[in-house]
N, CA, C and O atoms as a MOPAC input file, in Angstrom:
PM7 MOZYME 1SCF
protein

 N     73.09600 1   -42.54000 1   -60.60900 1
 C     73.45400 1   -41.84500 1   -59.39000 1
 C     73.17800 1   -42.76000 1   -58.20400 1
 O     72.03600 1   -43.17200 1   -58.00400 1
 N     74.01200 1   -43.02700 1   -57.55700 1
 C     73.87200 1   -43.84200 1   -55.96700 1
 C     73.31200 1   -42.88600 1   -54.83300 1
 O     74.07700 1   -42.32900 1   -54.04600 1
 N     72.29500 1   -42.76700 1   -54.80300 1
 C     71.24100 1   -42.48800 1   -54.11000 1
 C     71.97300 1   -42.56300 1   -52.35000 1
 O     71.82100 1   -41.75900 1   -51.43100 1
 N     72.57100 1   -43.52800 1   -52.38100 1
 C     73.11600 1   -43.68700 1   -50.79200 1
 C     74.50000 1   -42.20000 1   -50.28500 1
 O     74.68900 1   -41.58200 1   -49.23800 1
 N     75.01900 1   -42.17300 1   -51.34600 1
 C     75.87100 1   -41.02900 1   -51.81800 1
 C     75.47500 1   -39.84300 1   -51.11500 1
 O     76.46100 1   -39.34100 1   -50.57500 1
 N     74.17100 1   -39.04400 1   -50.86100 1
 C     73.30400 1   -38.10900 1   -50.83400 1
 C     73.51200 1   -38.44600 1   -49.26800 1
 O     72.59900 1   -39.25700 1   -49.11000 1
 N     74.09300 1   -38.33700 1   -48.11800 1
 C     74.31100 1   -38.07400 1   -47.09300 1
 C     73.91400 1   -36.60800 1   -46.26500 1
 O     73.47800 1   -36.50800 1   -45.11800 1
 N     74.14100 1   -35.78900 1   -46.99900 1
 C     74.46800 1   -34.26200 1   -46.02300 1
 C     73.58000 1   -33.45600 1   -46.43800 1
 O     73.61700 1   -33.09000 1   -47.61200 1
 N     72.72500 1   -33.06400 1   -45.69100 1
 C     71.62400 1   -31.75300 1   -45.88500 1
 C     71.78500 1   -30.45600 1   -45.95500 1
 O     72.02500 1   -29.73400 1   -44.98700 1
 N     71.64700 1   -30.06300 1   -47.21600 1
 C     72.38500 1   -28.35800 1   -47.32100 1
 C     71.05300 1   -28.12000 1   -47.71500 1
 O     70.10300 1   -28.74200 1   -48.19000 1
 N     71.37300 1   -26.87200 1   -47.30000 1
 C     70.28700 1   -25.29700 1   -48.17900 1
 C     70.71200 1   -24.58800 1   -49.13300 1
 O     71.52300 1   -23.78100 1   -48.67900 1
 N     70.54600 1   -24.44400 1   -50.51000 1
 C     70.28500 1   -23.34600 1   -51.74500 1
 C     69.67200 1   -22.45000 1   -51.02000 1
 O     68.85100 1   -22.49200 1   -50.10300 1
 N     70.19500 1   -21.66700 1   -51.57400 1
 C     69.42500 1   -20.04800 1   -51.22800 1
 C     69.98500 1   -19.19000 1   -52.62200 1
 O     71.16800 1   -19.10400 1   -52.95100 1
 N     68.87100 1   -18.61300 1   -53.31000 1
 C     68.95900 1   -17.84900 1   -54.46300 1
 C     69.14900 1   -16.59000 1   -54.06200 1
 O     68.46700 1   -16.32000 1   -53.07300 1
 N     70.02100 1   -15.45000 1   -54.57500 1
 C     69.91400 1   -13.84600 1   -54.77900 1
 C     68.48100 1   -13.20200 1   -54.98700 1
 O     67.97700 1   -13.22300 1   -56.11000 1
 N     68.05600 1   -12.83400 1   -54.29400 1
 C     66.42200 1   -12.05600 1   -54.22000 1
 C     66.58900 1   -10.39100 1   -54.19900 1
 O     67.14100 1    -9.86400 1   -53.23300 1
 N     66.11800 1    -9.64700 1   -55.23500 1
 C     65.60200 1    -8.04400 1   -54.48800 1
 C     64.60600 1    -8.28600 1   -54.01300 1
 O     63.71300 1    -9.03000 1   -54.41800 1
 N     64.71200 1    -7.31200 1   -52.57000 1
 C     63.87300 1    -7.35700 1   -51.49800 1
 C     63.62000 1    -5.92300 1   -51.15600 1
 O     64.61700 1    -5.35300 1   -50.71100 1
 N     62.51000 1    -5.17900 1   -51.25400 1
 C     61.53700 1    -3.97700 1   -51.11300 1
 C     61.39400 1    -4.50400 1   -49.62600 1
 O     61.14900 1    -5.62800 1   -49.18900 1
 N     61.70600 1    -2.92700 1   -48.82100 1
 C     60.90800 1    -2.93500 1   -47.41300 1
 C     59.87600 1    -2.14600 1   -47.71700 1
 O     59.56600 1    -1.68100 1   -48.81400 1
 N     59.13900 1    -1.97200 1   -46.22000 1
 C     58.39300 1    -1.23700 1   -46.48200 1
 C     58.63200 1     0.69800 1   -46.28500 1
 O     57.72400 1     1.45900 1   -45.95100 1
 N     59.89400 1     1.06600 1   -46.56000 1
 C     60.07300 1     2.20500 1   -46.60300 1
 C     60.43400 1     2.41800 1   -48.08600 1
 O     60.37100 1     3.53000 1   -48.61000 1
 N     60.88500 1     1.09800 1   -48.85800 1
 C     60.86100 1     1.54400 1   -50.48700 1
 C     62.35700 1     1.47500 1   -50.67700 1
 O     62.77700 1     2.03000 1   -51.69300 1
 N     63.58100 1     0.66800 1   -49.57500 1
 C     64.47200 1     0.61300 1   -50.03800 1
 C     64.56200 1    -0.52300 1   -50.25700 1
 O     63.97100 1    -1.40900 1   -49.64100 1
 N     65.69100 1    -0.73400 1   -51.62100 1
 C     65.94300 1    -2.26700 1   -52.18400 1
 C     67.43300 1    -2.63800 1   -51.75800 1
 O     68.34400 1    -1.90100 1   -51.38300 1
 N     67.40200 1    -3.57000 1   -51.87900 1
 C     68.30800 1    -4.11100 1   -51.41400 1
 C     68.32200 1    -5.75200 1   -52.35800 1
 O     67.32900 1    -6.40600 1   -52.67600 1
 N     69.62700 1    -6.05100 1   -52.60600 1
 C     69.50400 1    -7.88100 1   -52.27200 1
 C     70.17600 1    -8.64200 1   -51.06000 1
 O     71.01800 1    -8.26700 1   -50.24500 1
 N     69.52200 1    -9.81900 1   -51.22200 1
 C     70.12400 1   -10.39500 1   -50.04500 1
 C     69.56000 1   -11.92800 1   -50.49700 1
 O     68.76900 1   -11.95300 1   -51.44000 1
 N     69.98200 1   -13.35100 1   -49.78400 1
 C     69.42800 1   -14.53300 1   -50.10800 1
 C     69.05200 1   -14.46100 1   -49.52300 1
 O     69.07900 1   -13.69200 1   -48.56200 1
 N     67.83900 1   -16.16900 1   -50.15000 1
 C     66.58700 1   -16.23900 1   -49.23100 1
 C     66.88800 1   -17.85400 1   -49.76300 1
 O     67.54300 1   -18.24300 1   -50.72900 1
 N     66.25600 1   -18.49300 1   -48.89400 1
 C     66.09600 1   -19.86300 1   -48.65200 1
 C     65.32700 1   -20.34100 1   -50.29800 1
 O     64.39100 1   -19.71200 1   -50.79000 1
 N     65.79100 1   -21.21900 1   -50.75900 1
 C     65.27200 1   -21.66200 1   -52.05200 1
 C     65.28000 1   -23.34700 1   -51.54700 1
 O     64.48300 1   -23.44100 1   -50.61300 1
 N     65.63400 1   -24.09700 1   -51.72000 1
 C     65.20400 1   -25.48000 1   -51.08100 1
 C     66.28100 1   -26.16800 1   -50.16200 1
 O     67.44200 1   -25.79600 1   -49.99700 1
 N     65.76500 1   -27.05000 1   -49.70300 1
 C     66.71900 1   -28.10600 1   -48.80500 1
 C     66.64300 1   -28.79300 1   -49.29200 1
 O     65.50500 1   -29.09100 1   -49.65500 1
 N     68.31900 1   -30.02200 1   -49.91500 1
 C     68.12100 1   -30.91100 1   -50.54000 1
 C     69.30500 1   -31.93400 1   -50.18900 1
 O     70.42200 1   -31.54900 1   -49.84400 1
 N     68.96300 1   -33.18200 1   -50.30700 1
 C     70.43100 1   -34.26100 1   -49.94900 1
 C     71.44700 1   -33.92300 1   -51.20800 1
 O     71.29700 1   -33.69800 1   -52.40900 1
 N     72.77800 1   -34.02600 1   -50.11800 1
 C     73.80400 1   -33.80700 1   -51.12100 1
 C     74.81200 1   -34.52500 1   -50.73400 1
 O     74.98600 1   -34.79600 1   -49.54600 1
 N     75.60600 1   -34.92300 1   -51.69000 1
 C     77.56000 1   -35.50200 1   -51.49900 1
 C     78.30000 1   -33.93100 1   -51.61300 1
 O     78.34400 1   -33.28100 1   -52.65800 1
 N     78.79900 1   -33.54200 1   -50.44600 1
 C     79.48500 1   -32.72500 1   -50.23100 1
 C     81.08700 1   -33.71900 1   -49.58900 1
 O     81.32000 1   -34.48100 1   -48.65100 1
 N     82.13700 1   -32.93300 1   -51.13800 1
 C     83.00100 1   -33.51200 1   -51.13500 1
 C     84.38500 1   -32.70800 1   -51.06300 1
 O     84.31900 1   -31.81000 1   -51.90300 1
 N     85.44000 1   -32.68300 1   -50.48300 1
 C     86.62300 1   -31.60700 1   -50.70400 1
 C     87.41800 1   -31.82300 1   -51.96300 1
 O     87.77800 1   -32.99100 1   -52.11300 1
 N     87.74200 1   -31.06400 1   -52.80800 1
 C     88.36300 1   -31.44500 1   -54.02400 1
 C     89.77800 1   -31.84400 1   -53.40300 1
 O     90.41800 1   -31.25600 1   -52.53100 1
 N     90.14100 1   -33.23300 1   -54.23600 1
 C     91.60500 1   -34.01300 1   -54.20200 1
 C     92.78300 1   -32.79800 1   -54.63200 1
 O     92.57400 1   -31.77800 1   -55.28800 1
 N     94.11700 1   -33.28300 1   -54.01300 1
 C     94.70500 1   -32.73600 1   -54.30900 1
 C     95.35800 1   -32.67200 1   -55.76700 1
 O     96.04300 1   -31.77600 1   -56.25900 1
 N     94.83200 1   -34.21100 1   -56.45400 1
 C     95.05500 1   -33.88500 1   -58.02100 1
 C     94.36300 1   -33.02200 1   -58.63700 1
 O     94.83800 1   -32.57200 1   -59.67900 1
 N     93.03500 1   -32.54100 1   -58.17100 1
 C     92.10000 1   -31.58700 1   -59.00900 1
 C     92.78900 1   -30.56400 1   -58.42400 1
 O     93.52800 1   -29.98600 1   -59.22000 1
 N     92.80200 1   -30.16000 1   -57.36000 1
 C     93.51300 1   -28.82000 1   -57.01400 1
 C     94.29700 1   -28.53300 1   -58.34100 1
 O     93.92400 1   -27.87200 1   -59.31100 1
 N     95.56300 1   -29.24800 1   -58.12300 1
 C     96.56100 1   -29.06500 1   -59.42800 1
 C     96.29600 1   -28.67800 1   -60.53900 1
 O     96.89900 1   -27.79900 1   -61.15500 1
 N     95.21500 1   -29.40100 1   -60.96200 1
 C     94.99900 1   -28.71400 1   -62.34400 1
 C     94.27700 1   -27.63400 1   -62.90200 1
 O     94.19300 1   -27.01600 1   -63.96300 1
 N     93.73300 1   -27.65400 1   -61.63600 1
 C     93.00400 1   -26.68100 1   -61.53900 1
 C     93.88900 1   -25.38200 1   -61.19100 1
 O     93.32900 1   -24.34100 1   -61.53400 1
 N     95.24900 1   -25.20100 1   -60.53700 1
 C     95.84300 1   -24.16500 1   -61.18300 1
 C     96.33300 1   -23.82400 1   -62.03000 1
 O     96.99900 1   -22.80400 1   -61.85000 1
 N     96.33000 1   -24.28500 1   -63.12700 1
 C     96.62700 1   -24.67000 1   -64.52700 1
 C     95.48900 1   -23.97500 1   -65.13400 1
 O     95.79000 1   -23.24500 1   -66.07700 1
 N     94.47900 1   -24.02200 1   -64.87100 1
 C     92.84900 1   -23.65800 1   -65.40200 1
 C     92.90500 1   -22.58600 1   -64.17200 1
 O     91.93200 1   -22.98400 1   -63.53200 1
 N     93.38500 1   -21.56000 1   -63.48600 1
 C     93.23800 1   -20.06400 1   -62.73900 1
 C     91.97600 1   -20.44800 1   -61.85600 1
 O     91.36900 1   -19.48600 1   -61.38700 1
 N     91.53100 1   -21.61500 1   -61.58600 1
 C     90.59600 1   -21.65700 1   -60.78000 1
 C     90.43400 1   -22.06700 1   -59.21500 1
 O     91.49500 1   -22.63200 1   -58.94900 1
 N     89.77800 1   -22.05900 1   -58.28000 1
 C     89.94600 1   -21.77700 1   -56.99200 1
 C     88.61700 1   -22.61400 1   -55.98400 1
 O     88.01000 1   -22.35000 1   -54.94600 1
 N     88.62600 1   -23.75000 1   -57.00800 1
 C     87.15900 1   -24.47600 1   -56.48800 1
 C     87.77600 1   -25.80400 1   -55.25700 1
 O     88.53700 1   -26.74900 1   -55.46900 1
 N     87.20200 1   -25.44900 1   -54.20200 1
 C     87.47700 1   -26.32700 1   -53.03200 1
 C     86.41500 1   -27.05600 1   -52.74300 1
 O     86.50400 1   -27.18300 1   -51.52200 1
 N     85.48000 1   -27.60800 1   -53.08300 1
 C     84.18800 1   -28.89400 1   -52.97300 1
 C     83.89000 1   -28.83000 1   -54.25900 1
 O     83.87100 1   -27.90300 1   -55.06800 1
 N     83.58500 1   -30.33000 1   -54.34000 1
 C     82.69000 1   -30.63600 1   -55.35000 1
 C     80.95600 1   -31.18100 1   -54.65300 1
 O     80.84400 1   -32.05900 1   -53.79700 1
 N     80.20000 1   -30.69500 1   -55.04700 1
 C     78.92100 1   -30.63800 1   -54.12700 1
 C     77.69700 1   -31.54800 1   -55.01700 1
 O     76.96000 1   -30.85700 1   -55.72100 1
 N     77.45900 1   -33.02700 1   -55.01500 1
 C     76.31800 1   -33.48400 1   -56.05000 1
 C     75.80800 1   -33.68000 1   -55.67400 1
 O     76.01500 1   -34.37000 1   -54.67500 1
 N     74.17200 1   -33.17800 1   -56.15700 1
 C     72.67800 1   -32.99800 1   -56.26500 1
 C     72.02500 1   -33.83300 1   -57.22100 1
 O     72.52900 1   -34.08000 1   -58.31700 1
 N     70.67800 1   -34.37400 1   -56.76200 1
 C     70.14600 1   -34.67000 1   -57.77300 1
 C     69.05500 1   -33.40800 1   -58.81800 1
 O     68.65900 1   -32.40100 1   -58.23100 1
 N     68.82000 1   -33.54000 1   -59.75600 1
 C     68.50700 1   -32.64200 1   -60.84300 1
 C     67.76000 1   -31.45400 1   -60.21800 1
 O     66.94100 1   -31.72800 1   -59.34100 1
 N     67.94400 1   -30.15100 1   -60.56600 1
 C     67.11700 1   -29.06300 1   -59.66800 1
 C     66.97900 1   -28.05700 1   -60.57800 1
 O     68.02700 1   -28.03100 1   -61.22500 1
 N     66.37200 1   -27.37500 1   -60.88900 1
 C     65.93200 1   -25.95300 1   -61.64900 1
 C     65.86000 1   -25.03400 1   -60.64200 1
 O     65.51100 1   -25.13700 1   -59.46500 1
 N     66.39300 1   -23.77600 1   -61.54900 1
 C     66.26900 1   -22.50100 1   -60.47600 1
 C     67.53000 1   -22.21500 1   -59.74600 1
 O     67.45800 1   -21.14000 1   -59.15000 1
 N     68.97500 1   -23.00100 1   -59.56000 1
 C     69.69800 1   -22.68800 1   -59.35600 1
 C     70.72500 1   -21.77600 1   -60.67500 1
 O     70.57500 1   -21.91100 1   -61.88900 1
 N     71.79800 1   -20.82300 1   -59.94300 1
 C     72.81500 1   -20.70600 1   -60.53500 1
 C     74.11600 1   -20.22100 1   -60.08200 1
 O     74.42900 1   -20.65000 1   -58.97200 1
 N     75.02400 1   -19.38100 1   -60.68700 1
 C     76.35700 1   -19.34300 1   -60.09600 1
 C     75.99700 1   -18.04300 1   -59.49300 1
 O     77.03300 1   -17.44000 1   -59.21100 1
 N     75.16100 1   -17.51400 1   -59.24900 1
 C     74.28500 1   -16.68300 1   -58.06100 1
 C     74.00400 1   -16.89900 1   -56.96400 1
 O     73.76800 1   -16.05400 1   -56.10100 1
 N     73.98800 1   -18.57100 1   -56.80100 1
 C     73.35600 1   -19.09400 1   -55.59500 1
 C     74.46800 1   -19.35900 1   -54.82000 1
 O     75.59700 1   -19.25500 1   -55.30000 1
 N     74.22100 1   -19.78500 1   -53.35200 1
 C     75.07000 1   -20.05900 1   -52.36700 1
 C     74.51700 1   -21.09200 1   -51.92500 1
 O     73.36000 1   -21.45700 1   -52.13500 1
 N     75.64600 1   -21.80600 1   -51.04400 1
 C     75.02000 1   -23.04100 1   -50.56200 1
 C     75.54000 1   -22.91900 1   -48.91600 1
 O     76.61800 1   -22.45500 1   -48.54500 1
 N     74.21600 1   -23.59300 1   -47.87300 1
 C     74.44600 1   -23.86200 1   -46.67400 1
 C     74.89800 1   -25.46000 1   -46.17500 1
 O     74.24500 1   -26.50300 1   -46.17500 1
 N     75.88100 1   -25.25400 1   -45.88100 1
 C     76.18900 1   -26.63500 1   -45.24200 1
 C     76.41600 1   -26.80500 1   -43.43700 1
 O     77.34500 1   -26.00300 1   -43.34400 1
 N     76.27100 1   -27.12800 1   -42.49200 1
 C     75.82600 1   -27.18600 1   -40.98000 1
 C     76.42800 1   -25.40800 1   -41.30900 1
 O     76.01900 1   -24.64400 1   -42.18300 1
 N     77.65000 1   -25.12900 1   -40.12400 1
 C     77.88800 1   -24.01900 1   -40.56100 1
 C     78.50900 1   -22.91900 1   -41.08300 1
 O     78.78200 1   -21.77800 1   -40.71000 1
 N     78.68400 1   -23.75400 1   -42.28000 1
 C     79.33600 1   -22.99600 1   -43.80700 1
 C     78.85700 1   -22.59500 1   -44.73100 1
 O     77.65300 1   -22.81300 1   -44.86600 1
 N     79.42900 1   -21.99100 1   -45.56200 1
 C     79.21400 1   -21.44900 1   -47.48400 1
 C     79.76000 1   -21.60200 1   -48.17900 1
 O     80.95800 1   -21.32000 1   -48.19900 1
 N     79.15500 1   -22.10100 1   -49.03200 1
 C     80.01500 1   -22.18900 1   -50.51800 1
 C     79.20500 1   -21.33300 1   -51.48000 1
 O     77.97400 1   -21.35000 1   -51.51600 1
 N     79.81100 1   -20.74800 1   -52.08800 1
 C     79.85100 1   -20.09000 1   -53.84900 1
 C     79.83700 1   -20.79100 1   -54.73100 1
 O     80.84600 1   -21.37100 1   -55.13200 1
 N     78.71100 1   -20.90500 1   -55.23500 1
 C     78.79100 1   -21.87900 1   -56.80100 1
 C     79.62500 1   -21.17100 1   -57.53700 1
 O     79.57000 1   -19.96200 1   -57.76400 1
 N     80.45700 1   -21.99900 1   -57.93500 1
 C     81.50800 1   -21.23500 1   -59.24500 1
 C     80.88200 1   -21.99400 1   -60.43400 1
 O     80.84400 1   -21.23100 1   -61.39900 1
 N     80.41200 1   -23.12500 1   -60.70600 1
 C     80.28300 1   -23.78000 1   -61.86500 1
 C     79.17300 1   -24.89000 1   -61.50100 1
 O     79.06000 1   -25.50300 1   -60.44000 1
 N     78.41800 1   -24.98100 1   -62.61400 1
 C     77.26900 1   -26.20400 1   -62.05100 1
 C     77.51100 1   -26.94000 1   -63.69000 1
 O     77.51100 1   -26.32400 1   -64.75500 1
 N     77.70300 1   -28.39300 1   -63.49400 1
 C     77.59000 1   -29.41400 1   -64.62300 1
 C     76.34600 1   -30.40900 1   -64.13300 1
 O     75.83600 1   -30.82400 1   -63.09300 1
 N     76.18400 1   -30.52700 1   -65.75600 1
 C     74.87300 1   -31.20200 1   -66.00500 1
 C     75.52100 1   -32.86100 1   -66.67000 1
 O     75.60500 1   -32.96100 1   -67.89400 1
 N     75.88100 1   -33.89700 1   -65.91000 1
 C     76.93400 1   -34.82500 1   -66.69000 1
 C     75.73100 1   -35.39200 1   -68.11700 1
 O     74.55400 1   -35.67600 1   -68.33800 1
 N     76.63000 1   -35.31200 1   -68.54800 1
 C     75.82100 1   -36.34300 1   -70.26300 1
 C     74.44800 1   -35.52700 1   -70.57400 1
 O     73.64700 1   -36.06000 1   -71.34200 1
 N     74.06700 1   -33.94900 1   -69.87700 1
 C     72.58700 1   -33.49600 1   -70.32600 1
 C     71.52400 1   -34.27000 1   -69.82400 1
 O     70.37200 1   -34.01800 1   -70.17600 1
 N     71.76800 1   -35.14400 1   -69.07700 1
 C     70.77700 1   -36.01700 1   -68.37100 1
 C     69.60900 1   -35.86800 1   -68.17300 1
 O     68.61400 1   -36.43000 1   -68.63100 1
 N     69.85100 1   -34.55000 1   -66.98400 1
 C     68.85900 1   -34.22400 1   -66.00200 1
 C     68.87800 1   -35.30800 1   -65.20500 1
 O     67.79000 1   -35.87200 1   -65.32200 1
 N     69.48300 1   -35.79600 1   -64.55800 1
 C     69.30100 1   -36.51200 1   -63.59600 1
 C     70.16800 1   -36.19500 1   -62.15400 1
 O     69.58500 1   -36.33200 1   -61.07800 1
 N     71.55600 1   -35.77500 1   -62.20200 1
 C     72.18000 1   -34.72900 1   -61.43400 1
 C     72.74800 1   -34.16500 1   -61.50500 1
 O     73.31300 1   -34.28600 1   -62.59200 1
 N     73.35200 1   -32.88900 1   -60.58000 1
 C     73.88600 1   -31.43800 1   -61.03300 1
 C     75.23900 1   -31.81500 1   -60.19500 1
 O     75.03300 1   -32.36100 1   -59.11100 1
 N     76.47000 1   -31.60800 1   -60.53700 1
 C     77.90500 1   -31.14000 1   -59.77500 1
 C     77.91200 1   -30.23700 1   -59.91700 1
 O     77.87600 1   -29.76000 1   -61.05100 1
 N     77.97200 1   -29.35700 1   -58.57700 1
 C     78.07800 1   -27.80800 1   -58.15300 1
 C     79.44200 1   -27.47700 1   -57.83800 1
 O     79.70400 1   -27.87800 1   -56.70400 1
 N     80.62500 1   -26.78100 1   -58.51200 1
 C     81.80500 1   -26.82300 1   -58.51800 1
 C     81.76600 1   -25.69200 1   -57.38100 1
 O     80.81200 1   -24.95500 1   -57.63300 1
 N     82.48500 1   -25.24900 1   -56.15100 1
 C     82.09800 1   -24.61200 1   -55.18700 1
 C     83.70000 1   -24.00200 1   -54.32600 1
 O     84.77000 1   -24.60800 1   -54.37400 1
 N     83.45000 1   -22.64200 1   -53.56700 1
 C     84.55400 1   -22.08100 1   -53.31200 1
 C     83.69400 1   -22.04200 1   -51.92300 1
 O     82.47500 1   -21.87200 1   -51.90400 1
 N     84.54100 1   -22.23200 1   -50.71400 1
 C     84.17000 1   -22.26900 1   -49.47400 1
 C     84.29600 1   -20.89400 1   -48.79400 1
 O     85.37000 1   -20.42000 1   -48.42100 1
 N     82.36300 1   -19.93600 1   -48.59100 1
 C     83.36400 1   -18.62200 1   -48.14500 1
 C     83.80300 1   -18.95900 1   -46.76000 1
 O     83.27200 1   -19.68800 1   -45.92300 1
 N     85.30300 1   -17.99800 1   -46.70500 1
 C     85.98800 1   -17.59200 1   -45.63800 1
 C     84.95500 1   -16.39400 1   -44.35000 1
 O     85.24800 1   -16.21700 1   -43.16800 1
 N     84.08200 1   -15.93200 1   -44.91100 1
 C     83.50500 1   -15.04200 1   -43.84800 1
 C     83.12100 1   -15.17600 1   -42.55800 1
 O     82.67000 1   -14.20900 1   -41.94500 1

């Protein structure tokens, strides 16, 4: 992994139930770490095939190795979101994660 790559500072934030103190639950995210990332827009050749494969992933987002994420989590970028749709682990490594990602519109 090229370490220089890791440019852009996003926030993970995991799905949490959260108890107030009147006893209602709710979920909502909560900040899980800040970490350097290559936040990248998928090419228009992946687009393509990717309608071929019914899928709808607009960044490809790489991290180095992290536990505790999943396709639960959201990601902050200055001021955007993405939806993990898919996280790969290349070769089982553990060394870094591609977060396949849908940009929300909200």
């Amino acid at each position: 992994m090229r370490i220089g790559r890791l440019r852009h500072l996003i926030t993970i934030q995991t799905l949490k139930t959260i108890v107030n103190g009147c006893g209602d639950i709710k979920k909502d995210y909560v900040d899980f770490c800040k970490v350097w990332a290559s936040v990248e827009p998928v090419s228009s050749n992946e687009k393509y095939l990717q309608k071929q494969e019914n899928m709808e992933i607009t960044h490809k987002i790489e991290i180095r190795f992290l536990k505790g994420i999943g396709v639960t989590s959201q990601i902050l970028f200055n001021e955007r979101k993405f939806d993990i749709k898919s996280i790969i682990n290349p070769l089982e490594k553990n060394e870094k994660l591609i977060l396949l990602a849908t940009e929300n519109e909200e």
